[in-house]
CSV table of N, CA and C in Angstrom, one decimal:
chain,number,residue,atom,x,y,z
A,27,LYS,N,0.8,-1.2,0.0
A,27,LYS,CA,0.0,0.0,0.0
A,27,LYS,C,0.9,1.2,0.0
A,28,PHE,N,0.7,2.1,-0.9
A,28,PHE,CA,1.4,3.3,-1.1
A,28,PHE,C,0.6,4.5,-0.8
A,29,LEU,N,1.2,5.5,-0.2
A,29,LEU,CA,0.5,6.8,0.1
A,29,LEU,C,1.4,7.9,-0.4
A,30,PHE,N,0.9,8.7,-1.4
A,30,PHE,CA,1.6,9.8,-1.9
A,30,PHE,C,0.9,11.1,-1.4
A,31,THR,N,1.6,11.8,-0.5
A,31,THR,CA,1.0,12.9,0.1
A,31,THR,C,1.2,14.3,-0.5
A,32,GLY,N,2.0,14.3,-1.5
A,32,GLY,CA,2.3,15.6,-2.2
A,32,GLY,C,2.8,16.7,-1.2
A,33,ASP,N,2.2,17.8,-1.1
A,33,ASP,CA,2.6,18.9,-0.2
A,33,ASP,C,1.6,18.9,1.0
A,34,LEU,N,1.0,17.8,1.4
A,34,LEU,CA,0.1,17.7,2.5
A,34,LEU,C,0.9,18.1,3.8
A,35,GLU,N,0.3,19.0,4.6
A,35,GLU,CA,0.8,19.4,5.8
A,35,GLU,C,0.1,18.8,7.0
A,36,GLN,N,0.5,19.1,8.2
A,36,GLN,CA,-0.1,18.4,9.4
A,36,GLN,C,-1.6,18.5,9.5
A,37,GLU,N,-2.2,19.6,9.2
A,37,GLU,CA,-3.6,19.8,9.2
A,37,GLU,C,-4.3,18.8,8.3
A,38,GLY,N,-3.7,18.6,7.1
A,38,GLY,CA,-4.3,17.6,6.2
A,38,GLY,C,-4.0,16.2,6.6
A,39,GLU,N,-2.9,16.0,7.3
A,39,GLU,CA,-2.7,14.6,7.8
A,39,GLU,C,-3.8,14.2,8.8
A,40,LYS,N,-4.1,15.2,9.7
A,40,LYS,CA,-5.2,15.0,10.7
A,40,LYS,C,-6.5,14.6,10.0
A,41,GLU,N,-6.8,15.4,9.0
A,41,GLU,CA,-8.1,15.2,8.2
A,41,GLU,C,-8.0,13.8,7.5
A,42,LEU,N,-6.9,13.4,7.0
A,42,LEU,CA,-6.8,12.1,6.3
A,42,LEU,C,-7.1,11.0,7.3
A,43,LEU,N,-6.5,11.1,8.5
A,43,LEU,CA,-6.8,10.1,9.6
A,43,LEU,C,-8.2,10.1,10.1
A,44,LYS,N,-8.8,11.3,10.1
A,44,LYS,CA,-10.2,11.4,10.5
A,44,LYS,C,-11.1,10.6,9.5
A,45,ASN,N,-10.8,10.8,8.2
A,45,ASN,CA,-11.6,10.2,7.1
A,45,ASN,C,-11.3,8.7,6.9
A,46,TYR,N,-10.0,8.3,7.3
A,46,TYR,CA,-9.6,6.9,7.1
A,46,TYR,C,-8.9,6.4,8.4
A,47,PRO,N,-9.6,6.2,9.4
A,47,PRO,CA,-9.0,5.9,10.7
A,47,PRO,C,-8.2,4.6,10.8
A,48,LYS,N,-8.4,3.7,9.9
A,48,LYS,CA,-7.6,2.5,9.9
A,48,LYS,C,-6.5,2.4,8.8
A,49,LEU,N,-6.1,3.6,8.3
A,49,LEU,CA,-5.2,3.7,7.3
A,49,LEU,C,-3.8,3.1,7.7
A,50,LYS,N,-3.3,2.1,6.9
A,50,LYS,CA,-2.0,1.6,7.1
A,50,LYS,C,-1.3,1.7,5.8
A,51,VAL,N,0.0,1.9,5.9
A,51,VAL,CA,0.8,2.2,4.7
A,51,VAL,C,2.1,1.4,4.7
A,52,ASP,N,2.4,0.8,3.6
A,52,ASP,CA,3.7,0.2,3.4
A,52,ASP,C,4.8,1.2,3.0
A,53,VAL,N,4.5,2.0,2.0
A,53,VAL,CA,5.4,3.0,1.5
A,53,VAL,C,4.8,4.4,1.5
A,54,LEU,N,5.4,5.3,2.2
A,54,LEU,CA,5.0,6.7,2.3
A,54,LEU,C,5.9,7.6,1.5
A,55,LYS,N,5.3,8.4,0.6
A,55,LYS,CA,6.0,9.5,0.0
A,55,LYS,C,5.9,10.7,1.0
A,56,VAL,N,6.9,11.0,1.7
A,56,VAL,CA,6.8,12.0,2.8
A,56,VAL,C,6.4,13.3,2.3
A,57,GLY,N,5.4,13.9,3.0
A,57,GLY,CA,4.8,15.2,2.6
A,57,GLY,C,5.8,16.4,2.6
A,58,HIS,N,5.6,17.3,1.7
A,58,HIS,CA,6.3,18.6,1.6
A,58,HIS,C,7.8,18.5,1.7
A,59,HIS,N,8.3,17.5,1.0
A,59,HIS,CA,9.8,17.3,0.9
A,59,HIS,C,10.5,17.1,2.3
A,60,GLY,N,9.7,16.5,3.3
A,60,GLY,CA,10.3,16.3,4.6
A,60,GLY,C,10.4,17.5,5.4
A,61,SER,N,9.6,18.5,5.1
A,61,SER,CA,9.7,19.8,5.9
A,61,SER,C,9.1,19.5,7.3
A,62,LYS,N,9.4,20.5,8.2
A,62,LYS,CA,8.8,20.3,9.6
A,62,LYS,C,7.3,20.6,9.7
A,63,THR,N,6.7,21.1,8.6
A,63,THR,CA,5.3,21.4,8.6
A,63,THR,C,4.5,20.1,8.2
A,64,SER,N,5.2,19.0,7.9
A,64,SER,CA,4.5,17.8,7.6
A,64,SER,C,5.1,16.7,8.5
A,65,SER,N,4.5,15.5,8.3
A,65,SER,CA,5.0,14.3,9.0
A,65,SER,C,4.9,14.4,10.5
A,66,ASN,N,3.7,14.8,11.0
A,66,ASN,CA,3.5,14.8,12.4
A,66,ASN,C,3.8,13.4,13.0
A,67,PRO,N,4.5,13.4,14.2
A,67,PRO,CA,4.8,12.1,14.8
A,67,PRO,C,3.6,11.2,15.0
A,68,ASP,N,2.4,11.8,15.4
A,68,ASP,CA,1.2,10.9,15.6
A,68,ASP,C,0.7,10.3,14.3
A,69,PHE,N,0.8,11.1,13.2
A,69,PHE,CA,0.4,10.6,11.9
A,69,PHE,C,1.3,9.5,11.4
A,70,ILE,N,2.6,9.7,11.6
A,70,ILE,CA,3.6,8.6,11.1
A,70,ILE,C,3.4,7.4,12.0
A,71,LYS,N,3.2,7.6,13.3
A,71,LYS,CA,3.0,6.4,14.2
A,71,LYS,C,1.8,5.6,13.8
A,72,GLU,N,0.7,6.4,13.4
A,72,GLU,CA,-0.6,5.7,13.1
A,72,GLU,C,-0.5,5.0,11.8
A,73,ILE,N,0.1,5.6,10.8
A,73,ILE,CA,0.1,4.9,9.5
A,73,ILE,C,1.2,3.8,9.4
A,74,ASN,N,2.3,4.0,10.2
A,74,ASN,CA,3.3,3.0,10.4
A,74,ASN,C,3.9,2.5,9.1
A,75,PRO,N,4.5,3.4,8.3
A,75,PRO,CA,5.1,3.0,7.0
A,75,PRO,C,6.4,2.2,7.2
A,76,LYS,N,6.6,1.2,6.4
A,76,LYS,CA,7.8,0.4,6.4
A,76,LYS,C,9.0,1.2,5.7
A,77,LEU,N,8.6,1.9,4.7
A,77,LEU,CA,9.6,2.7,3.9
A,77,LEU,C,9.0,4.1,3.7
A,78,ALA,N,9.9,5.1,3.8
A,78,ALA,CA,9.5,6.5,3.5
A,78,ALA,C,10.4,7.1,2.5
A,79,LEU,N,9.8,7.6,1.4
A,79,LEU,CA,10.5,8.2,0.3
A,79,LEU,C,10.4,9.7,0.5
A,80,ILE,N,11.6,10.4,0.3
A,80,ILE,CA,11.6,11.8,0.5
A,80,ILE,C,12.2,12.4,-0.8
A,81,SER,N,11.3,13.2,-1.5
A,81,SER,CA,11.7,13.8,-2.8
A,81,SER,C,12.4,15.1,-2.4
A,82,VAL,N,13.7,15.2,-2.6
A,82,VAL,CA,14.4,16.4,-2.2
A,82,VAL,C,15.8,16.4,-2.9
A,83,GLY,N,16.2,17.6,-3.2
A,83,GLY,CA,17.6,17.8,-3.8
A,83,GLY,C,18.6,17.9,-2.7
A,84,GLU,N,19.8,17.3,-3.0
A,84,GLU,CA,20.9,17.4,-2.0
A,84,GLU,C,21.3,18.8,-1.8
A,85,LYS,N,21.5,19.2,-0.6
A,85,LYS,CA,22.0,20.5,-0.2
A,85,LYS,C,21.0,21.6,-0.7
A,86,ASN,N,19.7,21.4,-0.7
A,86,ASN,CA,18.8,22.4,-1.2
A,86,ASN,C,18.7,23.6,-0.2
A,87,ARG,N,18.2,24.7,-0.7
A,87,ARG,CA,18.2,26.0,0.0
A,87,ARG,C,17.3,26.0,1.2
A,88,TYR,N,16.3,25.0,1.2
A,88,TYR,CA,15.4,25.0,2.3
A,88,TYR,C,15.8,24.1,3.5
A,89,GLY,N,16.9,23.4,3.3
A,89,GLY,CA,17.3,22.5,4.4
A,89,GLY,C,16.5,21.2,4.5
A,90,HIS,N,15.7,20.9,3.5
A,90,HIS,CA,14.9,19.7,3.5
A,90,HIS,C,15.8,18.4,3.3
A,91,PRO,N,15.5,17.3,3.9
A,91,PRO,CA,14.4,17.1,4.9
A,91,PRO,C,14.8,17.7,6.2
A,92,ASN,N,13.9,18.0,7.0
A,92,ASN,CA,14.1,18.6,8.4
A,92,ASN,C,14.6,17.5,9.3
A,93,GLN,N,15.5,17.8,10.2
A,93,GLN,CA,16.0,16.7,11.1
A,93,GLN,C,14.9,16.1,12.0
A,94,GLU,N,14.0,16.9,12.4
A,94,GLU,CA,12.9,16.4,13.2
A,94,GLU,C,12.1,15.3,12.5
A,95,THR,N,11.9,15.6,11.2
A,95,THR,CA,11.2,14.6,10.4
A,95,THR,C,11.9,13.3,10.3
A,96,LEU,N,13.2,13.4,10.1
A,96,LEU,CA,14.1,12.2,10.1
A,96,LEU,C,14.0,11.4,11.4
A,97,GLU,N,14.1,12.2,12.5
A,97,GLU,CA,14.0,11.6,13.8
A,97,GLU,C,12.6,10.9,14.0
A,98,THR,N,11.6,11.5,13.6
A,98,THR,CA,10.2,10.9,13.6
A,98,THR,C,10.2,9.5,12.9
A,99,LEU,N,10.8,9.5,11.7
A,99,LEU,CA,10.9,8.3,10.9
A,99,LEU,C,11.7,7.2,11.6
A,100,LYS,N,12.8,7.6,12.2
A,100,LYS,CA,13.7,6.7,13.0
A,100,LYS,C,12.9,6.1,14.1
A,101,LYS,N,12.2,6.9,14.9
A,101,LYS,CA,11.5,6.4,16.0
A,101,LYS,C,10.4,5.3,15.7
A,102,THR,N,9.8,5.5,14.5
A,102,THR,CA,8.8,4.5,14.1
A,102,THR,C,9.4,3.4,13.3
A,103,LYS,N,10.8,3.3,13.2
A,103,LYS,CA,11.5,2.3,12.5
A,103,LYS,C,11.1,2.3,11.0
A,104,SER,N,10.8,3.4,10.5
A,104,SER,CA,10.5,3.5,9.0
A,104,SER,C,11.8,3.8,8.3
A,105,GLU,N,12.2,2.9,7.4
A,105,GLU,CA,13.4,3.1,6.6
A,105,GLU,C,13.2,4.2,5.7
A,106,TYR,N,14.2,5.1,5.5
A,106,TYR,CA,14.1,6.2,4.5
A,106,TYR,C,15.3,6.3,3.7
């Protein structure tokens, strides 16, 4: 099961879980390039992806992915 979140931010993640409370994901395309405005720890814990893909350029000017996002993925044992 794949979930492609595009630029979905935390408010949208909450809405997604509200509409799909039993959502489970094998592969997550991390929202908003791994910024700190996405990938809420509760959301990641709930969907529990085995693999997280982050679409981002190396050394980009925004500093994506955010270190907090990477820590969230590590805590849930999601490979990225």
